[in-house]
Amino acid sequence: MIVTLTANPSLDRTVALPSPLLRGEVQRAVSVRQESGGKGVNVSRALVASGLETVAVLPGGDSDPVLAGLRDGGVPFAALAIHEPLRTNVALTEPDGVTTKINEPGPVLSEDQQEALIGLLLERSRGASWVVLAGSLPPGVPADFYATVTRRLRSTNDGAAPRIAVDSSGAPLAAALSGDASGMPDLLKPNAEELAELAAAAGFATASTADELEADPEAAAAAAAAVVRSGVGAVLATLGSKGAVLVTADGAWLATHPPVKAVSTVGAGDSSLAGYLLASSQGAAPADCLRQAVAHGAAAASLPGSTVPAVHQTTPDAVTITALRKD
């Protein structure tokens, strides 16, 4: 069982354009897709597509379109009832796969609602192998929310806590590295831009930009190793079309996939995390978890909107794994 927490879920609308985006002009869409989203929700959707048991924990009113979409998609969920509507995010995709996203802030969660959401997660995560804490945080929620949840999961389960993965950005991601070891996740899943920020926060001496990390997997592995040394169990860093690197205390690996025709990159990183967790749940070695992560991400990028692939739509045999130096 893998449980996901999405504190700021969304209704994701993807608008496909017939030509490059023209600012200030009127353009007609080729198609419009609408799916329940948010990083954790997307991970659960991808796991359901591959037949893995999961529960998505999130806030939302019973009649909210996000919850309706989960019901229609057969995604098990546990929702904390709130009265405000959940946010809508819009992604504009161009024919070459370039994606422009406009994300709303989401409804405010009070302190009582935050505590109730944590309580719901603790209840539903008993016996889970992994808990995924993913996405942005809604207004009113402190940046260290995921670190707080991590500590609560570990203190409540008396040594039998699930492994914890965090996939966020900005202040919530940086806060995952703050505090003591009890608040550190077992797995972080940054993209190249987020990895550069994390490495700087972890005291990595060599400053690198996202473009530099995507172009140089050895540099990406060294940056991820600095994050691991700060106390995180492992770093799965997605590098766009360049693949991904995985760094643990025991090794570092690069995984690459042959080029695919990118249709939409929305949710590709979430699918990568789902692929990693799918392989991990089957007892795969770290390098093979990375292999499935990249296969899932490549498959997702080739699908429209925020469509998530099932494992049979992925091509892990096409992925090349290369061992890297960490430092």
Short mmCIF file of C-alpha atoms in Angstrom, two decimals:
data_model
loop_
_atom_site.label_atom_id
_atom_site.label_comp_id
_atom_site.label_asym_id
_atom_site.label_seq_id
_atom_site.Cartn_x
_atom_site.Cartn_y
_atom_site.Cartn_z
CA MET A 1 0.00 0.00 0.00
CA ILE A 2 1.24 3.46 -0.94
CA VAL A 3 -0.52 6.48 0.56
CA THR A 4 -0.21 9.94 -0.96
CA LEU A 5 -0.93 13.29 0.66
CA THR A 6 -1.86 16.21 -1.57
CA ALA A 7 -2.50 19.23 0.63
CA ASN A 8 -3.26 21.48 -2.35
CA PRO A 9 -5.04 19.35 -4.97
CA SER A 10 -6.37 20.78 -8.20
CA LEU A 11 -8.57 20.32 -11.19
CA ASP A 12 -6.02 20.27 -14.01
CA ARG A 13 -7.16 21.65 -17.37
CA THR A 14 -4.76 21.13 -20.28
CA VAL A 15 -5.34 23.25 -23.38
CA ALA A 16 -3.53 22.06 -26.52
CA LEU A 17 -2.64 24.83 -28.97
CA PRO A 18 -2.18 24.27 -32.73
CA SER A 19 0.82 26.64 -32.88
CA PRO A 20 3.29 28.35 -30.51
CA LEU A 21 1.74 30.47 -27.77
CA LEU A 22 1.26 34.09 -28.89
CA ARG A 23 1.06 36.58 -26.04
CA GLY A 24 -1.75 39.10 -26.41
CA GLU A 25 -3.36 37.23 -29.31
CA VAL A 26 -6.49 35.10 -29.70
CA GLN A 27 -5.79 31.43 -30.33
CA ARG A 28 -8.19 28.52 -30.73
CA ALA A 29 -7.52 25.32 -28.85
CA VAL A 30 -7.14 21.99 -30.60
CA SER A 31 -8.38 20.11 -27.54
CA VAL A 32 -9.04 20.51 -23.83
CA ARG A 33 -8.55 17.78 -21.21
CA GLN A 34 -9.59 17.90 -17.58
CA GLU A 35 -8.32 15.60 -14.83
CA SER A 36 -8.06 15.51 -11.06
CA GLY A 37 -4.54 16.53 -10.15
CA GLY A 38 -1.92 17.70 -7.73
CA LYS A 39 1.36 15.81 -7.39
CA GLY A 40 0.22 13.22 -4.87
CA VAL A 41 -3.05 12.65 -6.71
CA ASN A 42 -1.10 12.08 -9.94
CA VAL A 43 1.13 9.53 -8.22
CA SER A 44 -1.94 7.65 -6.95
CA ARG A 45 -3.53 7.78 -10.41
CA ALA A 46 -0.39 6.28 -11.95
CA LEU A 47 -0.23 3.55 -9.30
CA VAL A 48 -3.88 2.64 -9.86
CA ALA A 49 -3.21 2.43 -13.61
CA SER A 50 -0.55 -0.19 -12.87
CA GLY A 51 -2.67 -2.16 -10.41
CA LEU A 52 -0.91 -1.11 -7.20
CA GLU A 53 -2.91 -0.49 -4.03
CA THR A 54 -2.99 3.18 -3.05
CA VAL A 55 -5.05 5.79 -1.22
CA ALA A 56 -4.95 9.51 -2.01
CA VAL A 57 -5.44 11.71 1.07
CA LEU A 58 -6.54 15.27 0.34
CA PRO A 59 -8.92 18.06 1.40
CA GLY A 60 -12.07 18.68 -0.60
CA GLY A 61 -15.85 18.90 -0.46
CA ASP A 62 -17.84 15.81 -1.40
CA SER A 63 -19.23 17.40 -4.57
CA ASP A 64 -15.96 19.03 -5.65
CA PRO A 65 -15.01 18.19 -9.27
CA VAL A 66 -11.60 16.93 -8.10
CA LEU A 67 -13.20 14.25 -5.92
CA ALA A 68 -15.73 13.46 -8.64
CA GLY A 69 -12.85 12.87 -11.04
CA LEU A 70 -11.17 10.49 -8.61
CA ARG A 71 -14.40 8.53 -8.24
CA ASP A 72 -14.82 8.33 -12.00
CA GLY A 73 -11.20 7.21 -12.38
CA GLY A 74 -11.47 4.51 -9.73
CA VAL A 75 -8.81 6.12 -7.53
CA PRO A 76 -9.37 5.32 -3.82
CA PHE A 77 -9.24 8.45 -1.67
CA ALA A 78 -9.86 9.78 1.82
CA ALA A 79 -10.95 13.42 1.88
CA LEU A 80 -11.09 15.96 4.67
CA ALA A 81 -14.33 17.83 4.13
CA ILE A 82 -13.87 21.55 3.51
CA HIS A 83 -16.40 24.09 2.25
CA GLU A 84 -14.22 26.05 -0.18
CA PRO A 85 -13.79 24.83 -3.78
CA LEU A 86 -10.40 23.40 -4.73
CA ARG A 87 -8.25 25.26 -7.21
CA THR A 88 -8.08 24.93 -10.99
CA ASN A 89 -4.71 24.83 -12.75
CA VAL A 90 -4.35 25.50 -16.46
CA ALA A 91 -1.57 24.15 -18.69
CA LEU A 92 -1.07 25.41 -22.25
CA THR A 93 0.79 22.92 -24.45
CA GLU A 94 2.38 23.80 -27.78
CA PRO A 95 2.94 21.33 -30.66
CA ASP A 96 6.61 20.82 -29.74
CA GLY A 97 5.72 19.89 -26.16
CA VAL A 98 6.55 23.23 -24.54
CA THR A 99 4.17 23.68 -21.62
CA THR A 100 3.10 26.88 -19.84
CA LYS A 101 1.36 26.39 -16.50
CA ILE A 102 -0.86 28.79 -14.56
CA ASN A 103 -1.51 27.52 -11.03
CA GLU A 104 -4.04 29.01 -8.63
CA PRO A 105 -3.14 29.33 -4.91
CA GLY A 106 -5.88 27.06 -3.55
CA PRO A 107 -8.18 27.49 -0.52
CA VAL A 108 -6.84 28.51 2.88
CA LEU A 109 -6.47 25.66 5.39
CA SER A 110 -6.87 26.69 9.02
CA GLU A 111 -4.73 25.23 11.80
CA ASP A 112 -7.61 22.97 12.83
CA GLN A 113 -8.01 21.75 9.26
CA GLN A 114 -4.27 21.12 8.97
CA GLU A 115 -4.34 19.03 12.14
CA ALA A 116 -7.38 17.11 10.92
CA LEU A 117 -5.66 16.42 7.59
CA ILE A 118 -2.61 15.07 9.40
CA GLY A 119 -4.86 12.91 11.57
CA LEU A 120 -6.57 11.50 8.48
CA LEU A 121 -3.19 10.69 6.94
CA LEU A 122 -1.97 8.97 10.10
CA GLU A 123 -5.12 6.86 10.18
CA ARG A 124 -4.95 5.80 6.52
CA SER A 125 -1.19 5.16 6.45
CA ARG A 126 -1.13 2.39 9.05
CA GLY A 127 0.66 -0.55 7.45
CA ALA A 128 1.65 1.42 4.34
CA SER A 129 5.05 0.78 2.74
CA TRP A 130 5.43 4.35 1.48
CA VAL A 131 3.81 7.71 2.18
CA VAL A 132 4.24 10.40 -0.48
CA LEU A 133 4.02 14.04 0.62
CA ALA A 134 3.71 15.97 -2.59
CA GLY A 135 2.96 19.29 -4.20
CA SER A 136 2.68 22.90 -3.13
CA LEU A 137 1.10 23.95 0.14
CA PRO A 138 -2.11 25.97 0.24
CA PRO A 139 -2.36 29.39 1.89
CA GLY A 140 -2.19 29.26 5.68
CA VAL A 141 0.04 26.18 5.82
CA PRO A 142 3.62 26.71 7.13
CA ALA A 143 6.57 25.80 4.94
CA ASP A 144 7.74 23.08 7.35
CA PHE A 145 4.42 21.21 7.13
CA TYR A 146 5.95 18.18 5.40
CA ALA A 147 8.75 17.96 7.97
CA THR A 148 6.11 18.10 10.72
CA VAL A 149 4.08 15.35 9.04
CA THR A 150 7.22 13.22 8.65
CA ARG A 151 7.96 13.47 12.37
CA ARG A 152 4.37 12.63 13.25
CA LEU A 153 4.38 9.58 11.00
CA ARG A 154 7.54 8.26 12.62
CA SER A 155 6.56 8.99 16.21
CA THR A 156 3.08 7.50 15.80
CA ASN A 157 4.20 4.24 14.21
CA ASP A 158 6.69 3.27 16.95
CA GLY A 159 9.55 2.18 14.71
CA ALA A 160 7.30 0.71 12.02
CA ALA A 161 6.79 3.92 10.07
CA PRO A 162 6.42 3.78 6.31
CA ARG A 163 9.19 5.16 4.15
CA ILE A 164 8.49 8.77 3.26
CA ALA A 165 8.99 10.50 -0.10
CA VAL A 166 8.73 14.27 -0.56
CA ASP A 167 8.16 15.96 -3.92
CA SER A 168 7.64 19.69 -3.63
CA SER A 169 9.34 22.97 -4.53
CA GLY A 170 10.36 26.30 -3.08
CA ALA A 171 10.12 26.83 0.68
CA PRO A 172 8.36 23.51 1.47
CA LEU A 173 11.12 21.58 -0.29
CA ALA A 174 13.88 23.58 1.41
CA ALA A 175 12.22 22.99 4.78
CA ALA A 176 12.53 19.24 4.19
CA LEU A 177 16.26 19.67 4.85
CA SER A 178 15.83 21.69 8.01
CA GLY A 179 15.68 20.38 11.56
CA ASP A 180 16.78 17.02 12.89
CA ALA A 181 16.90 13.59 11.29
CA SER A 182 13.36 12.71 12.41
CA GLY A 183 11.98 15.19 9.88
CA MET A 184 14.17 14.09 6.95
CA PRO A 185 12.49 12.08 4.18
CA ASP A 186 13.71 8.73 2.91
CA LEU A 187 13.45 10.01 -0.66
CA LEU A 188 13.43 13.46 -2.26
CA LYS A 189 12.36 13.90 -5.89
CA PRO A 190 13.53 17.27 -7.19
CA ASN A 191 13.86 18.40 -10.78
CA ALA A 192 17.09 20.04 -11.93
CA GLU A 193 16.10 23.53 -10.78
CA GLU A 194 15.03 22.27 -7.37
CA LEU A 195 18.16 20.15 -7.04
CA ALA A 196 20.33 23.23 -7.60
CA GLU A 197 18.48 25.03 -4.81
CA LEU A 198 18.67 22.04 -2.46
CA ALA A 199 22.37 21.53 -3.06
CA ALA A 200 23.07 25.17 -2.26
CA ALA A 201 21.04 24.86 0.94
CA ALA A 202 23.01 21.73 1.85
CA GLY A 203 26.30 23.64 1.52
CA PHE A 204 27.39 22.17 -1.83
CA ALA A 205 30.47 24.19 -2.76
CA THR A 206 29.95 24.18 -6.55
CA ALA A 207 27.02 26.38 -7.54
CA SER A 208 25.19 25.02 -10.59
CA THR A 209 22.17 26.10 -12.59
CA ALA A 210 19.40 23.76 -13.70
CA ASP A 211 20.73 23.81 -17.29
CA GLU A 212 24.21 22.90 -16.08
CA LEU A 213 22.92 19.98 -14.01
CA GLU A 214 20.83 18.66 -16.90
CA ALA A 215 23.86 18.86 -19.19
CA ASP A 216 26.27 17.23 -16.73
CA PRO A 217 24.97 14.15 -14.89
CA GLU A 218 28.19 13.87 -12.87
CA ALA A 219 27.54 17.37 -11.50
CA ALA A 220 23.91 16.43 -10.82
CA ALA A 221 25.05 13.34 -8.92
CA ALA A 222 27.53 15.39 -6.87
CA ALA A 223 24.81 17.91 -6.02
CA ALA A 224 22.42 15.12 -5.03
CA ALA A 225 25.16 13.50 -2.93
CA ALA A 226 25.49 16.74 -0.95
CA VAL A 227 21.77 16.54 -0.18
CA VAL A 228 22.10 12.89 0.89
CA ARG A 229 24.95 13.80 3.21
CA SER A 230 22.64 16.29 4.91
CA GLY A 231 20.52 13.38 6.13
CA VAL A 232 18.10 12.51 3.32
CA GLY A 233 17.94 8.82 2.50
CA ALA A 234 18.07 9.14 -1.30
CA VAL A 235 17.62 11.70 -4.06
CA LEU A 236 15.83 10.92 -7.31
CA ALA A 237 16.53 13.95 -9.51
CA THR A 238 14.67 14.15 -12.81
CA LEU A 239 16.59 15.97 -15.55
CA GLY A 240 13.93 16.40 -18.23
CA SER A 241 14.81 14.80 -21.55
CA LYS A 242 18.29 13.99 -20.16
CA GLY A 243 16.87 11.28 -17.90
CA ALA A 244 17.36 11.12 -14.14
CA VAL A 245 19.98 10.42 -11.50
CA LEU A 246 19.53 8.47 -8.29
CA VAL A 247 21.93 8.95 -5.39
CA THR A 248 21.90 6.95 -2.16
CA ALA A 249 24.49 6.49 0.58
CA ASP A 250 25.75 3.45 -1.36
CA GLY A 251 25.91 4.63 -4.96
CA ALA A 252 24.88 6.91 -7.81
CA TRP A 253 23.34 6.08 -11.16
CA LEU A 254 22.21 7.84 -14.34
CA ALA A 255 19.27 6.55 -16.37
CA THR A 256 18.54 7.70 -19.91
CA HIS A 257 15.74 6.83 -22.33
CA PRO A 258 15.77 7.17 -26.12
CA PRO A 259 14.07 10.40 -27.25
CA VAL A 260 10.28 10.38 -27.35
CA LYS A 261 7.93 12.81 -29.08
CA ALA A 262 6.88 15.06 -26.22
CA VAL A 263 3.15 15.78 -26.22
CA SER A 264 2.79 17.18 -22.69
CA THR A 265 5.24 17.27 -19.80
CA VAL A 266 2.46 17.88 -17.25
CA GLY A 267 2.73 15.21 -14.57
CA ALA A 268 5.79 13.50 -16.08
CA GLY A 269 7.78 13.98 -12.87
CA ASP A 270 4.89 12.59 -10.83
CA SER A 271 4.80 9.53 -13.08
CA SER A 272 8.55 9.12 -12.60
CA LEU A 273 8.06 8.99 -8.85
CA ALA A 274 5.21 6.50 -9.30
CA GLY A 275 7.46 4.29 -11.43
CA TYR A 276 10.18 4.36 -8.76
CA LEU A 277 7.69 3.43 -6.02
CA LEU A 278 6.16 0.70 -8.16
CA ALA A 279 9.56 -0.95 -8.61
CA SER A 280 10.51 -0.38 -4.97
CA SER A 281 7.29 -2.07 -3.84
CA GLN A 282 8.30 -5.11 -5.88
CA GLY A 283 11.68 -5.30 -4.14
CA ALA A 284 13.76 -3.97 -7.02
CA ALA A 285 17.33 -2.77 -6.50
CA PRO A 286 17.89 1.00 -6.50
CA ALA A 287 19.18 1.10 -10.09
CA ASP A 288 16.13 -0.80 -11.30
CA CYS A 289 13.83 1.54 -9.38
CA LEU A 290 15.53 4.36 -11.29
CA ARG A 291 15.06 2.45 -14.54
CA GLN A 292 11.30 2.21 -14.03
CA ALA A 293 11.15 5.86 -12.93
CA VAL A 294 12.64 7.05 -16.21
CA ALA A 295 10.51 4.65 -18.23
CA HIS A 296 7.39 6.02 -16.55
CA GLY A 297 8.45 9.63 -17.06
CA ALA A 298 9.18 9.12 -20.74
CA ALA A 299 5.85 7.41 -21.29
CA ALA A 300 3.99 10.22 -19.51
CA ALA A 301 5.65 12.90 -21.65
CA SER A 302 4.40 11.14 -24.77
CA LEU A 303 0.76 11.20 -23.59
CA PRO A 304 -1.68 14.15 -23.78
CA GLY A 305 -2.52 16.42 -20.85
CA SER A 306 -1.74 14.98 -17.44
CA THR A 307 -2.52 11.43 -18.59
CA VAL A 308 -0.54 8.89 -16.56
CA PRO A 309 0.84 5.69 -18.08
CA ALA A 310 0.25 2.15 -16.92
CA VAL A 311 3.32 -0.01 -16.50
CA HIS A 312 2.55 -1.92 -19.73
CA GLN A 313 2.86 1.38 -21.63
CA THR A 314 6.41 1.91 -20.41
CA THR A 315 9.65 0.60 -21.92
CA PRO A 316 12.13 -0.06 -19.10
CA ASP A 317 14.22 -2.30 -21.36
CA ALA A 318 15.00 0.80 -23.45
CA VAL A 319 16.51 2.60 -20.45
CA THR A 320 20.30 2.69 -20.13
CA ILE A 321 21.76 2.69 -16.60
CA THR A 322 25.25 4.12 -15.96
CA ALA A 323 27.02 4.08 -12.60
CA LEU A 324 28.32 7.51 -11.59
CA ARG A 325 30.74 8.96 -9.09
CA LYS A 326 29.04 10.84 -6.24
CA ASP A 327 31.88 13.21 -5.43
#
